[in-house]
Amino acid sequence: MSDTSRSRATVNSGPRSGTAARSGTRAGTDALVSAALPLLQSWLPGQRWFAGKGRPVTGITPMAATPLLEGDPALIHLLLRVEQRTGGDDQSTADVYQLLLAARAEQPGRLGGALIGRLSGGPYDGTVVYDAAHDTDLTRWLLTRFAEPGEVGPLVFRRLPGAQIPAGLVGRAVTAEQSNTSLVYGSALILKLFRRVSPGINPDLELSLALARAGSTRIPRPAAWFETRLAGSGETDPATLGLLQQFLAGAADGWELALEHVHRLCSEPEWSTGRDGRPADHISGNFSAESFLLGRATAEVHLALARTLPVGVLDRAQIDQLAAAMARRLDAATVAVPDLLPYRPALQDAFRALADPTRDGRPLRIQRIHGDLHLGQSMRTADGWVLLDFEGEPAKPLGERRRLQPAVRDVAAMLRSFDYAAAHLLAEQPATVPDPRGGGRQSADRDHLARLATAWAVRNRAAYCAGYAAGGGADPRTDPVLMRAFEIDKAVYEVVYEARHRPDWLPIPMSAVRRLAADAAPM
Ligand SMILES: Nc1ncnc2c1ncn2[C@@H]1O[C@H](COP(=O)(O)OP(=O)(O)O)[C@@H](O)[C@H]1O
Ligand SMILES: O=P(O)(O)O[C@H]1O[C@H](CO)[C@@H](O[C@H]2O[C@H](CO)[C@@H](O)[C@H](O)[C@H]2O)[C@H](O)[C@H]1O
């Protein structure tokens, strides 16, 4: 049965009295949204993309509710202001989240996972409300808006000249762990719906447009976007709500590819005999060649960004400020994750070294950068590596993410990712084997594996740096003080990120912090 006929079957069953059917009107939309607010308040914090995890939601207010489709199903574009308590002293922060709210008289079985709840009482008694990003009948409608750009209430849909937007494709939500929600349309397009919305242009759109203008082929081609003005924000530029771009069909995710190579270290029969610490590319497949190409692609993106967008140079006082900002982030992270405390003095020394004039007074160039580069933000296509998701670190305020920064920040972040891929292998191995005398002892295989994983990370980090230099970037290995400070800054960010989102992964950045504090070789 096609998606259309499924939808018609639901509609034909006839809306019960007081259902979604009335919500197409302005008053109906507002009433439906008000009725759904209590359900939304308990549903939101459980969503993967909800950025304010762990802090109680104290208030939720609709900022804008735009009826997009009338009848059953009804579709409402919703911007919600969500207030949360920050600490013990009754302070609160507010964020704006984007939601496509759907309402139907009956819930189709296929949408179970998207359910927000069933309204009870009032004119909408019995109406089911759910996240429309998972309803292919409704995501298809969104694509048609991009094909015929223009205004829908406060929402403005824009298309790049020449962009092909085929009609009739349904959008399916990708299942990957995401900070946002992406919908794949056929094998041609992918639409990212930004979940936490900030006033002003989203860097993902801004940098994609700039790179497309510069003729870069290292990004998915942007096709269209939609935006709105956030009332009361004081920001003159509209807030970006979604970005439609080329879907890289058949491309391999960089993180998956790296893990596959690193996992061969333990699955190939040779691994158990090759215990002499030799370079293991003969065992694991030659990922170093890919890392080199990825480094080169990163440099090409940096050069293209520097060609099309503003650049600058940090003077001594500004380098001091950069080091001080890293130190402040470390202090804040230490409060959130006290396990960092023992390493704090050594890490602070590394930041001080960055500010030390004996770093031979080299100027520090700044420019727009990716801002959250890691293997999962790169895809290998038949034509080479492509970088994705120029949004920057999702937790940082937009203004900070759009600042000019040293390009080495991206390089350091990618180097951390090689470390993650290698450490991920170890995390899956048992740390100890049973000892007949009782207790456990360190597995000899695990020691061997640790050496292989370390060697893999060292090799691939070096290949990435070499590729970066070959692509025209500054080889980060020539400025180890700078490199170390940025790697520490990223590892500290990761400690907080993992503590908040994936506590099981916390040991990965913590072991990097230990190593970086001791100023030891990678891994
Ligand atoms: N243009 C694209 N082509 C193919 N897959 C993509 C594309 N953009 C994103 N993806 C897939 O979706 C995942 C999440 O995308 P991303 O932009 O990183 O979202 P988020 O900002 O929500 O983390 C990526 O890791 C990748 O697997
Ligand atoms: O992809 P996002 O923009 O949502 O970035 C966030 O999530 C990333 C994890 O998905 C996180 O990256 C960290 O884990 C990766 C492995 O999953 C690893 O390759 C990265 O090096 C590591 O930083 C990223 O930090 C976070 O901002």
Coordinates of C-alpha atoms and ligand atoms in Angstrom, one line a residue, residues 48 177-180 192 255 370 372-377 389 391-395 413-418 420-421 490 493-494 497-498 502 505, ligand 2:
R48 CA 18.0 12.5 21.6
E177 CA 22.3 9.5 16.6
Q178 CA 21.8 13.1 15.8
S179 CA 21.8 16.6 17.4
N180 CA 19.1 17.4 14.9
K192 CA 18.3 18.7 8.1
W255 CA 33.6 6.9 11.5
H370 CA 34.1 23.6 10.6
D372 CA 33.1 20.2 15.3
L373 CA 35.1 18.1 13.0
H374 CA 35.3 14.4 13.6
L375 CA 35.3 11.2 11.5
G376 CA 31.5 11.0 11.7
Q377 CA 31.3 14.4 9.9
D389 CA 27.7 19.4 9.3
E391 CA 27.1 23.7 12.5
G392 CA 30.0 23.8 15.1
E393 CA 29.7 22.4 18.6
P394 CA 26.0 22.3 19.2
A395 CA 26.2 23.4 22.9
A413 CA 39.4 17.7 16.7
M414 CA 39.9 15.2 13.9
L415 CA 43.1 13.9 15.5
R416 CA 41.0 13.2 18.6
S417 CA 38.6 11.2 16.5
F418 CA 41.4 8.8 15.4
Y420 CA 38.4 7.6 19.7
A421 CA 38.3 5.0 16.9
K490 CA 38.7 19.3 22.7
Y493 CA 34.8 19.3 25.8
E494 CA 34.4 15.6 25.0
Y497 CA 29.8 15.8 26.3
E498 CA 30.2 12.1 27.2
R502 CA 27.0 8.8 26.8
W505 CA 32.1 6.5 26.6
Ligands
LIG2 O1 28.0 15.1 15.5 P1 27.6 16.2 16.4 O2 27.7 17.5 15.7 O3 26.3 16.0 17.1 O4 28.8 16.2 17.5 C1 28.6 15.8 18.8 O5 28.5 14.4 18.9 C2 29.7 13.6 18.5 C3 29.4 12.1 18.7 O6 28.4 11.8 17.8 C4 30.9 14.0 19.3 O7 32.1 13.3 18.8 C5 32.8 12.5 19.7 O8 32.5 11.2 19.5 C6 32.9 10.7 18.1 C7 32.6 9.2 18.1 O9 31.2 9.0 18.2 C8 34.4 11.0 17.9 O10 34.7 10.6 16.6 C9 34.7 12.4 18.1 O11 36.1 12.6 18.0 C10 34.3 12.8 19.5 O12 34.5 14.2 19.7 C11 31.1 15.5 19.2 O13 32.2 15.9 20.1 C12 29.8 16.2 19.6 O14 30.0 17.6 19.5

